[in-house]
Tab-separated table of C-alpha atoms (C1' of nucleotides) in Angstrom:
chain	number	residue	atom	x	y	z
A	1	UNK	CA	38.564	49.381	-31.063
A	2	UNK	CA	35.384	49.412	-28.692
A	3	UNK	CA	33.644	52.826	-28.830
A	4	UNK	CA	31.725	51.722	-25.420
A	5	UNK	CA	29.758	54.008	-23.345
A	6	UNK	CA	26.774	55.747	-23.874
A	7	UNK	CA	26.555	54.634	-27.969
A	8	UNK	CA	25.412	51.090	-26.856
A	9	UNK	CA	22.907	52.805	-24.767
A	10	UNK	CA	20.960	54.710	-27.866
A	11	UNK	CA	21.804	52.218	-30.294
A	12	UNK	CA	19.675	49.731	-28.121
A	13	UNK	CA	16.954	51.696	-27.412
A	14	UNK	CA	16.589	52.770	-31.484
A	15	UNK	CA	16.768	48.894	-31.924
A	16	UNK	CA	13.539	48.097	-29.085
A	17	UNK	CA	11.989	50.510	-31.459
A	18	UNK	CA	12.513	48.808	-34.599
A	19	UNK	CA	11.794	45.571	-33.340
A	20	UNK	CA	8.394	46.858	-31.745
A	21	UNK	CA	7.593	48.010	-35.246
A	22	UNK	CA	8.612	45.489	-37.054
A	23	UNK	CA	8.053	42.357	-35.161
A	24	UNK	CA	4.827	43.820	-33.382
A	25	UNK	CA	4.446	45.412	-29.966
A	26	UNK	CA	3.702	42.312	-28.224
A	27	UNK	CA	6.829	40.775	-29.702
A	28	UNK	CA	9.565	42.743	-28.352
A	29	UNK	CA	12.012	40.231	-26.849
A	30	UNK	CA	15.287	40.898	-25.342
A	31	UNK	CA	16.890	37.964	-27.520
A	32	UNK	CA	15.322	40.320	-30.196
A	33	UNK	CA	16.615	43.764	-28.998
A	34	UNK	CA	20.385	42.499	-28.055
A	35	UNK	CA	20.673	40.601	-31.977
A	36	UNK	CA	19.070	43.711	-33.432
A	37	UNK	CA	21.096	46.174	-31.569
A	38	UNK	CA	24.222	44.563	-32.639
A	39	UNK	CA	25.037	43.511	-28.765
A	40	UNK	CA	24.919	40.114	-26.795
A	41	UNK	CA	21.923	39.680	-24.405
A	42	UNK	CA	24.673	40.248	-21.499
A	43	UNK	CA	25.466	43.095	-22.994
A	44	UNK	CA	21.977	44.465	-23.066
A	45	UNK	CA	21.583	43.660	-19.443
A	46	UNK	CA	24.450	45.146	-18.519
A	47	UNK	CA	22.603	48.542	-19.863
A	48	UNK	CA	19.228	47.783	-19.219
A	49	UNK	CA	19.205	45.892	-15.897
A	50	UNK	CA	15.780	44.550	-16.567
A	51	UNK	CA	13.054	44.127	-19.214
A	52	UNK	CA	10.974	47.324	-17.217
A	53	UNK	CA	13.799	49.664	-17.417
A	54	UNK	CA	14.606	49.612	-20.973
A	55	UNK	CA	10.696	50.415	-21.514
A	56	UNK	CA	11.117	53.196	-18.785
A	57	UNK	CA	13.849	54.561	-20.746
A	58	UNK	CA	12.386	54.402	-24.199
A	59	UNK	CA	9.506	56.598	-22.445
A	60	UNK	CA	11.927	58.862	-20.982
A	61	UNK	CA	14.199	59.270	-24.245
A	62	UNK	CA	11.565	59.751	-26.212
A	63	UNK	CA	9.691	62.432	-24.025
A	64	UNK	CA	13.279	64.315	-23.313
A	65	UNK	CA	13.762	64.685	-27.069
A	66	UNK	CA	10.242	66.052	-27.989
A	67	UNK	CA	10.527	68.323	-25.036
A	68	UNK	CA	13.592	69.892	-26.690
A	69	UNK	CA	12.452	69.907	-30.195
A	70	UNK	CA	8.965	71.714	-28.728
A	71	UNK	CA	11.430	74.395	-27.352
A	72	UNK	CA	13.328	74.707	-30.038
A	73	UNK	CA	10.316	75.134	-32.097
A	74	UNK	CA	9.076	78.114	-29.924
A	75	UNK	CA	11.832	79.586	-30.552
A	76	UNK	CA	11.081	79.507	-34.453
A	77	UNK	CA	7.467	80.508	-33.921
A	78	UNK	CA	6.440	84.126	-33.835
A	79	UNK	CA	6.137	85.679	-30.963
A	80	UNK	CA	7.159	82.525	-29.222
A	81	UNK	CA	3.785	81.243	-29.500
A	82	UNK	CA	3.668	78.500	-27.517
A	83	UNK	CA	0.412	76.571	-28.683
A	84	UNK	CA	1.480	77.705	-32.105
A	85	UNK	CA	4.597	75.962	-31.789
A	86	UNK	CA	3.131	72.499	-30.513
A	87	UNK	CA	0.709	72.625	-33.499
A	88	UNK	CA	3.235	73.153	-35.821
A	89	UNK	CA	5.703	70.360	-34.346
A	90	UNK	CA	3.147	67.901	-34.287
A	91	UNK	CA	2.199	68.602	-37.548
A	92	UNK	CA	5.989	67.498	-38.595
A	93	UNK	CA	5.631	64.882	-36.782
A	94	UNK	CA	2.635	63.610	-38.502
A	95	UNK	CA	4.276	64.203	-41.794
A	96	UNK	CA	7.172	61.399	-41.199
A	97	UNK	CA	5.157	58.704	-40.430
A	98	UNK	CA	8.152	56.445	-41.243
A	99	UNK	CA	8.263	55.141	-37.559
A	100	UNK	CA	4.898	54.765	-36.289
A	101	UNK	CA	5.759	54.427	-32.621
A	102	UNK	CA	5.154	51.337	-31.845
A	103	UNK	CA	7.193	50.577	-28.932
A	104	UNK	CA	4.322	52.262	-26.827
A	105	UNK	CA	1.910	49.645	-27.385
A	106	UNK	CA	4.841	47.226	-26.054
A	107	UNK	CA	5.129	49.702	-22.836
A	108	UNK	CA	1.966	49.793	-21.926
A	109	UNK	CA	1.596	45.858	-22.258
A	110	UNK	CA	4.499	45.453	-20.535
A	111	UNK	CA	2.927	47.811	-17.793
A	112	UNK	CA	0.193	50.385	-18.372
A	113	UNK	CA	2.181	52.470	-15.309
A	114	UNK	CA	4.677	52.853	-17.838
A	115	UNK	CA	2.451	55.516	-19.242
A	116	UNK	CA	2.703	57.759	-16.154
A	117	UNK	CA	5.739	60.120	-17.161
A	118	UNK	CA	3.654	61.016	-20.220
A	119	UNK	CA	1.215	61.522	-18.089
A	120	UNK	CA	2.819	64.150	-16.220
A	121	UNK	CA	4.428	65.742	-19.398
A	122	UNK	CA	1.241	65.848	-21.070
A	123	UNK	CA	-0.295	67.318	-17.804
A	124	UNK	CA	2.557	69.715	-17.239
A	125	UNK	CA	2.443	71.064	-20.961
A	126	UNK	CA	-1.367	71.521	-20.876
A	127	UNK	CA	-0.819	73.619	-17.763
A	128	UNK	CA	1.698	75.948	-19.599
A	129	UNK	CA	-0.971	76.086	-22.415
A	130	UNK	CA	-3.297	77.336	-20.372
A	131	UNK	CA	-0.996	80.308	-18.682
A	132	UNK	CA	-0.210	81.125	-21.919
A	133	UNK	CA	-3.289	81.264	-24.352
A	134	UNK	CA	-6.124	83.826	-23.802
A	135	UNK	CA	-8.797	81.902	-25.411
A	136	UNK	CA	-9.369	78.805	-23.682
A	137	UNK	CA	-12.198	77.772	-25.868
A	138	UNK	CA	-9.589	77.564	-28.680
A	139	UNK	CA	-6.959	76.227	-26.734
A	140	UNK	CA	-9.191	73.152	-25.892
A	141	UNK	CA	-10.549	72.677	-29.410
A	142	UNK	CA	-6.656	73.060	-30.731
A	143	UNK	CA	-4.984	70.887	-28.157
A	144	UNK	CA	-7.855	68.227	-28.796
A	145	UNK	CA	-7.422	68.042	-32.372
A	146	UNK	CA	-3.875	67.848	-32.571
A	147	UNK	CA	-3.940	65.077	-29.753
A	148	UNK	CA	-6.757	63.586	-32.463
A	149	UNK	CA	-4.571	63.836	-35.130
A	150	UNK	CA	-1.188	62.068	-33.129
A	151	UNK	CA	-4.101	59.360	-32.504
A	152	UNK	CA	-4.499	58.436	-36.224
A	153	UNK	CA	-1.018	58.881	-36.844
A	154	UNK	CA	-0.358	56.711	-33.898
A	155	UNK	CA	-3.354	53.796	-34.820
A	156	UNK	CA	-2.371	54.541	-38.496
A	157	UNK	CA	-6.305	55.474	-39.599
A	158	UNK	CA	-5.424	57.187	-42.680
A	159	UNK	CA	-8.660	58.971	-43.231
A	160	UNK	CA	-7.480	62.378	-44.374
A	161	UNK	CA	-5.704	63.515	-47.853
A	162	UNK	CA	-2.354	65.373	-47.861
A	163	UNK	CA	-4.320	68.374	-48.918
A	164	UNK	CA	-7.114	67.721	-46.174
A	165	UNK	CA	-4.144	67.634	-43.365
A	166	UNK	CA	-2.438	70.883	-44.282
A	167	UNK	CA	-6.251	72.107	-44.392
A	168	UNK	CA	-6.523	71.562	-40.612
A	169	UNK	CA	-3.414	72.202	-39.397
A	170	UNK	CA	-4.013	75.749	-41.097
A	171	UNK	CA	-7.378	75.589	-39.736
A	172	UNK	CA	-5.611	75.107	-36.157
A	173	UNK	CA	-3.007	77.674	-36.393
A	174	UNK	CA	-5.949	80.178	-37.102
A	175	UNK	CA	-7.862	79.127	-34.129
A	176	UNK	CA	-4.192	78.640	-32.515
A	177	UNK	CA	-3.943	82.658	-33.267
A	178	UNK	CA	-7.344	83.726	-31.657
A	179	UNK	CA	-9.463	83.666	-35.073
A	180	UNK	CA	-12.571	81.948	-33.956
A	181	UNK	CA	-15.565	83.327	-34.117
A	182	UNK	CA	-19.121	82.831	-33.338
A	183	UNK	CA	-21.061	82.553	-36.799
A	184	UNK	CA	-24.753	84.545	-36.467
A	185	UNK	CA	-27.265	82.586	-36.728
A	186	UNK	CA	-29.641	82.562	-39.651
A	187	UNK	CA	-32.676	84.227	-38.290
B	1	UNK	CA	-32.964	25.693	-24.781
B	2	UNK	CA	-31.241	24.860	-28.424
B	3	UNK	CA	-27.831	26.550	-27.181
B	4	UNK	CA	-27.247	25.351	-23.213
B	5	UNK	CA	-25.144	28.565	-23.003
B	6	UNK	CA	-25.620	30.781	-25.726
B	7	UNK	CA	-24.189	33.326	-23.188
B	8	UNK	CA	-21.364	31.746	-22.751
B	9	UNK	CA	-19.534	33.781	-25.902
B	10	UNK	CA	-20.508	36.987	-24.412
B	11	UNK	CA	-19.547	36.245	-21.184
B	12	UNK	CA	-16.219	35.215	-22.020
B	13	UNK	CA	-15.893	38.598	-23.792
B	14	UNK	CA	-16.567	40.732	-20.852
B	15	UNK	CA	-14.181	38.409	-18.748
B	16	UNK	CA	-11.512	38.832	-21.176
B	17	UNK	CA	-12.281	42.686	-20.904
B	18	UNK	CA	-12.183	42.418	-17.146
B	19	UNK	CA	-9.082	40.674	-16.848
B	20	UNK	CA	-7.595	43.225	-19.596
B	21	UNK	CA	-8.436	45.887	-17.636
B	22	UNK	CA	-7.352	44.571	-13.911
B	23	UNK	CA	-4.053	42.385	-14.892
B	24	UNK	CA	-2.634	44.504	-17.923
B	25	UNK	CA	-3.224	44.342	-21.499
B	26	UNK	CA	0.150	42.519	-22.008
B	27	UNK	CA	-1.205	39.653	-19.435
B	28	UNK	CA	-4.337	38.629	-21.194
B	29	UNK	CA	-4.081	34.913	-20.995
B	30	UNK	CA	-6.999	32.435	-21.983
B	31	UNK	CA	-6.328	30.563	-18.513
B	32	UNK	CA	-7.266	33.542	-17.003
B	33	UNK	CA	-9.844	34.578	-19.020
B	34	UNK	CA	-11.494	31.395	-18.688
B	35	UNK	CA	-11.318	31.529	-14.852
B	36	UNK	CA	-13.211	35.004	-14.554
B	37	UNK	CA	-15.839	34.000	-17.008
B	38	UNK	CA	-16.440	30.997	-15.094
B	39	UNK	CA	-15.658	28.595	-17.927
B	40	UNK	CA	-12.531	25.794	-18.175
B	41	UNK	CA	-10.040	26.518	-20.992
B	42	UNK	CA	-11.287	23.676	-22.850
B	43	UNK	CA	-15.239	25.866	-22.585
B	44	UNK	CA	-13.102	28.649	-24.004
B	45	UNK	CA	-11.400	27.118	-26.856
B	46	UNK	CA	-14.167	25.516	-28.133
B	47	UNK	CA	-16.318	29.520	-28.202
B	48	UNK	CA	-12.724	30.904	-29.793
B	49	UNK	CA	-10.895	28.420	-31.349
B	50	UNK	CA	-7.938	30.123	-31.159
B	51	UNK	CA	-6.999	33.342	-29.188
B	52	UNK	CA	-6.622	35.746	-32.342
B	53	UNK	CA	-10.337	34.498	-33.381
B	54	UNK	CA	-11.519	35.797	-29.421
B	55	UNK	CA	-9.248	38.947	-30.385
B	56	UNK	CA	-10.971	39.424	-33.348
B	57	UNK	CA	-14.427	38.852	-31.648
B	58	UNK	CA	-13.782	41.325	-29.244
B	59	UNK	CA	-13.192	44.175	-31.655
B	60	UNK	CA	-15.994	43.020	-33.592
B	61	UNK	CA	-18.359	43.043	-30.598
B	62	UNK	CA	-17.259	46.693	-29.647
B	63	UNK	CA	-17.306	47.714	-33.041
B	64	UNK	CA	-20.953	46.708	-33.661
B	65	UNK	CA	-22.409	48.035	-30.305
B	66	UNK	CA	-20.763	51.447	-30.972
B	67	UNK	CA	-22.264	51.340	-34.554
B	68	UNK	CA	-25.814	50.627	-33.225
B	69	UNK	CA	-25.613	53.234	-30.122
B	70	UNK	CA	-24.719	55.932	-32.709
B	71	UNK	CA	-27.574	55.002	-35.163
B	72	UNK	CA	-29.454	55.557	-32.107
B	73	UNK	CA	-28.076	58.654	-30.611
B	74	UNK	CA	-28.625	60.110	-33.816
B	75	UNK	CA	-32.272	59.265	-34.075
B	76	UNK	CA	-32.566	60.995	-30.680
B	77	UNK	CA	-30.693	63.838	-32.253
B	78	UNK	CA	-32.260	67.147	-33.922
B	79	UNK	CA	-32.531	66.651	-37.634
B	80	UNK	CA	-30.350	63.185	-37.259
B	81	UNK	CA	-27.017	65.618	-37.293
B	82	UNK	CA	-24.694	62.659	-37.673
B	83	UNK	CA	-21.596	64.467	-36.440
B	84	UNK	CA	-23.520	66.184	-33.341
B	85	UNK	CA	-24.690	62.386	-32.184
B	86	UNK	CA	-21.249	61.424	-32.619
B	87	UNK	CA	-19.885	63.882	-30.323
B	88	UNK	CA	-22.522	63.594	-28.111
B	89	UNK	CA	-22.413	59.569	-28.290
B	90	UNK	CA	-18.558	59.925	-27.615
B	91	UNK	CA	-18.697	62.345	-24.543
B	92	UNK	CA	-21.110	60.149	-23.189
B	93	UNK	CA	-18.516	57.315	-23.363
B	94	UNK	CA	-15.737	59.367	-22.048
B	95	UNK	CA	-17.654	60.285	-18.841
B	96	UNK	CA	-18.115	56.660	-17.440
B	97	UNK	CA	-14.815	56.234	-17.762
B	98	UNK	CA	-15.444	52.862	-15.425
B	99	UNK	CA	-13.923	50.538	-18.108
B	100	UNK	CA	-10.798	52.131	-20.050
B	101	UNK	CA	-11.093	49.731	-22.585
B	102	UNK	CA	-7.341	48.311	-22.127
B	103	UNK	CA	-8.637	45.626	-24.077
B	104	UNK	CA	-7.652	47.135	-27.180
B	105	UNK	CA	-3.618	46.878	-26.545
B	106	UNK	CA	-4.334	43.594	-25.888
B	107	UNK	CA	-5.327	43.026	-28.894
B	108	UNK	CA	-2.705	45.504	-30.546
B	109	UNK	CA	0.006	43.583	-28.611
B	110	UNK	CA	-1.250	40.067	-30.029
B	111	UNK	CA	-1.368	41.551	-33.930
B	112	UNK	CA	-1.643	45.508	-34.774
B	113	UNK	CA	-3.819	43.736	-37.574
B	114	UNK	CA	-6.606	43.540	-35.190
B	115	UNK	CA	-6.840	47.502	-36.042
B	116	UNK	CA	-7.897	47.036	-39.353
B	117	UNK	CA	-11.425	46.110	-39.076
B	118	UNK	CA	-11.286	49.868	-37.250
B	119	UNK	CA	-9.974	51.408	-39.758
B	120	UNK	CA	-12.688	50.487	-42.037
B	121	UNK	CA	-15.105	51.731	-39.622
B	122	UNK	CA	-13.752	54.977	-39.018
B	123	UNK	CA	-13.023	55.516	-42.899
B	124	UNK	CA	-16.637	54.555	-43.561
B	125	UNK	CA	-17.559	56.973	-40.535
B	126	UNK	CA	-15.442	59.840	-41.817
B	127	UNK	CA	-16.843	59.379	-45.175
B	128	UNK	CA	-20.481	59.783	-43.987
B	129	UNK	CA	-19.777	62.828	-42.077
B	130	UNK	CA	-18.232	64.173	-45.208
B	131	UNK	CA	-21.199	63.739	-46.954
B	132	UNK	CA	-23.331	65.027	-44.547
B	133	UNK	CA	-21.359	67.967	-43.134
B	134	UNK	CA	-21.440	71.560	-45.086
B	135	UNK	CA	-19.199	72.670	-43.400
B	136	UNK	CA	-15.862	70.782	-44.055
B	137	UNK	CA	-13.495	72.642	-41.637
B	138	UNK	CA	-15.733	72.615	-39.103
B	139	UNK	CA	-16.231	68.575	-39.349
B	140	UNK	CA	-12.431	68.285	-39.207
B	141	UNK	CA	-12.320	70.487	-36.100
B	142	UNK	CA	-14.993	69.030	-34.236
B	143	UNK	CA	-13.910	65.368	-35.611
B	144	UNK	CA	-10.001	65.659	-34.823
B	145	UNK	CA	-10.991	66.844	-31.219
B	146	UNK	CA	-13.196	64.534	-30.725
B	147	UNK	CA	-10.880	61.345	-31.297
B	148	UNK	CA	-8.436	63.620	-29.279
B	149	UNK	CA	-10.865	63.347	-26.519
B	150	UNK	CA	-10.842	59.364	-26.864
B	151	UNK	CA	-7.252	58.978	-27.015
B	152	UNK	CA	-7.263	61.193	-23.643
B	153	UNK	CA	-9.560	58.881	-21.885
B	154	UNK	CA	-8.062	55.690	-23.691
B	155	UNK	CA	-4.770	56.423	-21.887
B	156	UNK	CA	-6.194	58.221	-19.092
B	157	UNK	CA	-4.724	61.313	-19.575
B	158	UNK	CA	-7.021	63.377	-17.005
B	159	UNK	CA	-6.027	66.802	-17.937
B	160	UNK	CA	-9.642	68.485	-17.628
B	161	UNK	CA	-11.639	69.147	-14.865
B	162	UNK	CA	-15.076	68.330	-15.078
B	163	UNK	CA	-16.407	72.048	-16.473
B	164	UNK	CA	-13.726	72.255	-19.036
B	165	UNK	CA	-14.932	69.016	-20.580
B	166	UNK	CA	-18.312	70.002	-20.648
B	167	UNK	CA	-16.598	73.194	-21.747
B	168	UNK	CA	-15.326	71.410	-24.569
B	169	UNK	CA	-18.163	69.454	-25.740
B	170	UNK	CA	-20.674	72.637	-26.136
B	171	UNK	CA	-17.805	74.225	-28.356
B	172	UNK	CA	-17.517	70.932	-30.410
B	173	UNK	CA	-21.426	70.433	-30.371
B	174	UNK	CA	-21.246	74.547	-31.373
B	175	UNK	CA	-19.114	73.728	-34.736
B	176	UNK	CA	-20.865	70.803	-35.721
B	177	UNK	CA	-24.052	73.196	-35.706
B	178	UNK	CA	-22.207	75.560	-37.229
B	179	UNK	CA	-22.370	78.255	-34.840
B	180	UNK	CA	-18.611	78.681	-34.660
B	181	UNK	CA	-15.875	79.064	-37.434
B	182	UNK	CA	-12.488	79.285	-37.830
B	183	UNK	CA	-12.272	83.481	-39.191
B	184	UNK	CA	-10.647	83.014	-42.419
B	185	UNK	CA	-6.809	84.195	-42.761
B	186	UNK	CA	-7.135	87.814	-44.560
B	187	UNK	CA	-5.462	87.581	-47.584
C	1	DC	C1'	42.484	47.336	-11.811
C	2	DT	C1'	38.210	48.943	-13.782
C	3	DT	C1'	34.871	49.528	-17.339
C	4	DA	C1'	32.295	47.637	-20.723
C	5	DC	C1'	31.156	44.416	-22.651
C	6	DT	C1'	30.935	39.093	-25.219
C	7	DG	C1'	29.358	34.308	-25.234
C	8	DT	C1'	27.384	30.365	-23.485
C	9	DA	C1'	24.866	27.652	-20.614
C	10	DC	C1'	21.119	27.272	-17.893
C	11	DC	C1'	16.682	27.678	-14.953
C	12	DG	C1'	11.839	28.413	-13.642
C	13	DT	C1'	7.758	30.024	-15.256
C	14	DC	C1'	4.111	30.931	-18.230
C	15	DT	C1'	1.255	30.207	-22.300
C	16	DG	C1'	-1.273	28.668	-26.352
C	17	DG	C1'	-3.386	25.042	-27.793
C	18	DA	C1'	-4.089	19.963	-28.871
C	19	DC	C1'	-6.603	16.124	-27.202
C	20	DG	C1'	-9.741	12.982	-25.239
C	21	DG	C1'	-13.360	12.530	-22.171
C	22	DT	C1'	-18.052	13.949	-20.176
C	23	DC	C1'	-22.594	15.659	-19.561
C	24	DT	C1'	-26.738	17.551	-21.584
C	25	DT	C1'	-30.139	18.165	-25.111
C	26	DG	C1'	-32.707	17.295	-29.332
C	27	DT	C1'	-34.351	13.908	-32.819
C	28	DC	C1'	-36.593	10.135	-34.424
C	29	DA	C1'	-37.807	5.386	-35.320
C	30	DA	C1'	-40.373	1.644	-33.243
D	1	DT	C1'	-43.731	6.475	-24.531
D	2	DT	C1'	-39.367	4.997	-24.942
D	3	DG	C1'	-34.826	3.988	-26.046
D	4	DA	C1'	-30.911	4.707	-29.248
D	5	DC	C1'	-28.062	7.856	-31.096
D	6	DA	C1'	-25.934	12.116	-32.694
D	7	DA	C1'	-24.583	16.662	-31.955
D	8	DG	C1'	-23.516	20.501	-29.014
D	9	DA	C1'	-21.296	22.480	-25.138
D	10	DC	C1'	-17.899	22.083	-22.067
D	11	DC	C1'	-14.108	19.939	-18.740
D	12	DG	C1'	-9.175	18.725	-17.325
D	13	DT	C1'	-4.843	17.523	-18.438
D	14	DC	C1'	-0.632	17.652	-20.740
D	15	DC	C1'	3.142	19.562	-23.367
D	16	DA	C1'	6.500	21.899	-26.400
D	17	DG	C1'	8.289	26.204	-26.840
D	18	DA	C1'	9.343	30.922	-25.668
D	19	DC	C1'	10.742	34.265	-22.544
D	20	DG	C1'	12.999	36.955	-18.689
D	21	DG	C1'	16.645	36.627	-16.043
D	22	DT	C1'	21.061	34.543	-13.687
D	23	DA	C1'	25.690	33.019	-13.520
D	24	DC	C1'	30.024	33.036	-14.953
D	25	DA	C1'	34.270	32.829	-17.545
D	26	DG	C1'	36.733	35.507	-20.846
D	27	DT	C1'	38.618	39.837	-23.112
D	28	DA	C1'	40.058	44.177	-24.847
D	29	DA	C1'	40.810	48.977	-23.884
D	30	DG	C1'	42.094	52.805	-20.834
DNA sequence: CTTACTGTACCGTCTGGACGGTCTTGTCAA
DNA sequence: TTGACAAGACCGTCCAGACGGTACAGTAAG
């Protein structure tokens, strides 16, 4: 009757999430986790050796699936546009604000080092951003804002209308594009 | 002398920033705190009653001293351009990048309530620049990269050198001036 | 026999906070 | 001036509970 294997693996790690949100960041028990998840505490420990490497994998699972959806979403953008393509995905993101991710905040209190792979993706992406976009300026005002924008989705500041949000994001696929331009100045 | 040590709340705040920073947001403990401020536990409970109230406090505290350096900075600033002292106020901050206020998961870890009192700030914030801004676009451009910015340095994301940041904040100090505009899409 | 768990019992540590005591300072009547 | 007294500011200790993690016996499937 057991399906074992890898399902207990993901359905554990979607239940630290839910418990992170729900209970609060600095809440996230393993007692918690293993009832949530459906599994006894052995059982969790059995997947997740230790408190650290469940954390470690939520960061990993999490960064291995946006990494795919950010491809997959180049492949849908014109030309391939790579900037283009992280705009737009984040801007999906934004949208289904159903699970604020909370189980960062638990990460990082659990260990700020924990933050270190995103780090290095964040580092790593910025770096093919760069290769790949002619105007810097824009690139840096783009990649800021949308990095703004996961901010307030992330701290849940709600400070912008629905209509005000597809504003920007427009506004950042223009700029995204190469359409910024100095404005002349009034003499 | 009416208050012995009238200090003493203060100090205990910058402790229990200290010991944020150095031991991990997730190992904030009053014991702790008390030790680096120099104070016994029973010195800290009686300033903060209870360890949401120092939470709470600490927000407050940072909340208020960013409010009264950016009435300030925008004194100091050409024709008191609100969203130019802001920027400017905010890459000041992100260059002495000496205390990564770690504080703040602390507090998220403890209760993501402790946000709220932010929220209202940065509503209230984003509502002045509104009101003040012409140019709408722009203010979300400049704004959204801004906070982008913070949320770099918050988790210490260094992905710019030292010339692209400066880079960065003559572009953003650019749009809030209005010198620089997305070119709108041709219909 | 191995894999993948379940279930229970248990341990050592840490933490918030309650509590009672102590020292200092200010106030005010005599 | 002085002595009594109250209030303010802080100290030290103790404790109940929660948490991460261990150990281990059992079990059902392949």
């Amino acid at each position: 009757m057991k399906k074992p294997r890898a399902n207990s693996r993901d359905k554990i790690l979607a239940a630290a999430a839910d418990v992170a949100r729900e209970s609060g960041p600095g809440n996230l028990s393993l007692d918690a986790v293993a009832q949530r998840a459906g599994v006894s505490k052995g059982g969790l420990l059995y997947n997740f050796p230790t408190k650290a490497k469940l954390m470690q994998a939520l960061v990993e699972h999490h960064l291995q699936e946006f990494q795919e959806a950010l491809e997959e979403a180049r492949r849908e953008c014109a030309q391939g546009n790579l900037l283009a393509a992280y705009v737009k995905l984040s801007a999906k993101k934004f949208e289904e604000d159903q699970p604020p991710s909370a189980w960062i905040f638990s990460a990082i209190a659990e260990d700020p080092d924990f933050l270190a792979p995103i780090r290095v993706f964040q580092r790593e992406l910025f770096d093919r951003l760069k290769a790949e976009t002619p105007d810097f300026k824009a690139l840096l005002l783009t990649y800021f804002a949308v990095e703004g924008m996961r901010s307030a989705s992330l701290f849940d500041f709600q400070v912008l209308s629905e209509q005000e949000r597809q504003s920007l994001v427009s506004s950042l696929l223009s700029v995204a594009k190469g359409k910024l331009a100095p404005v002349p100045e009034p003499a």
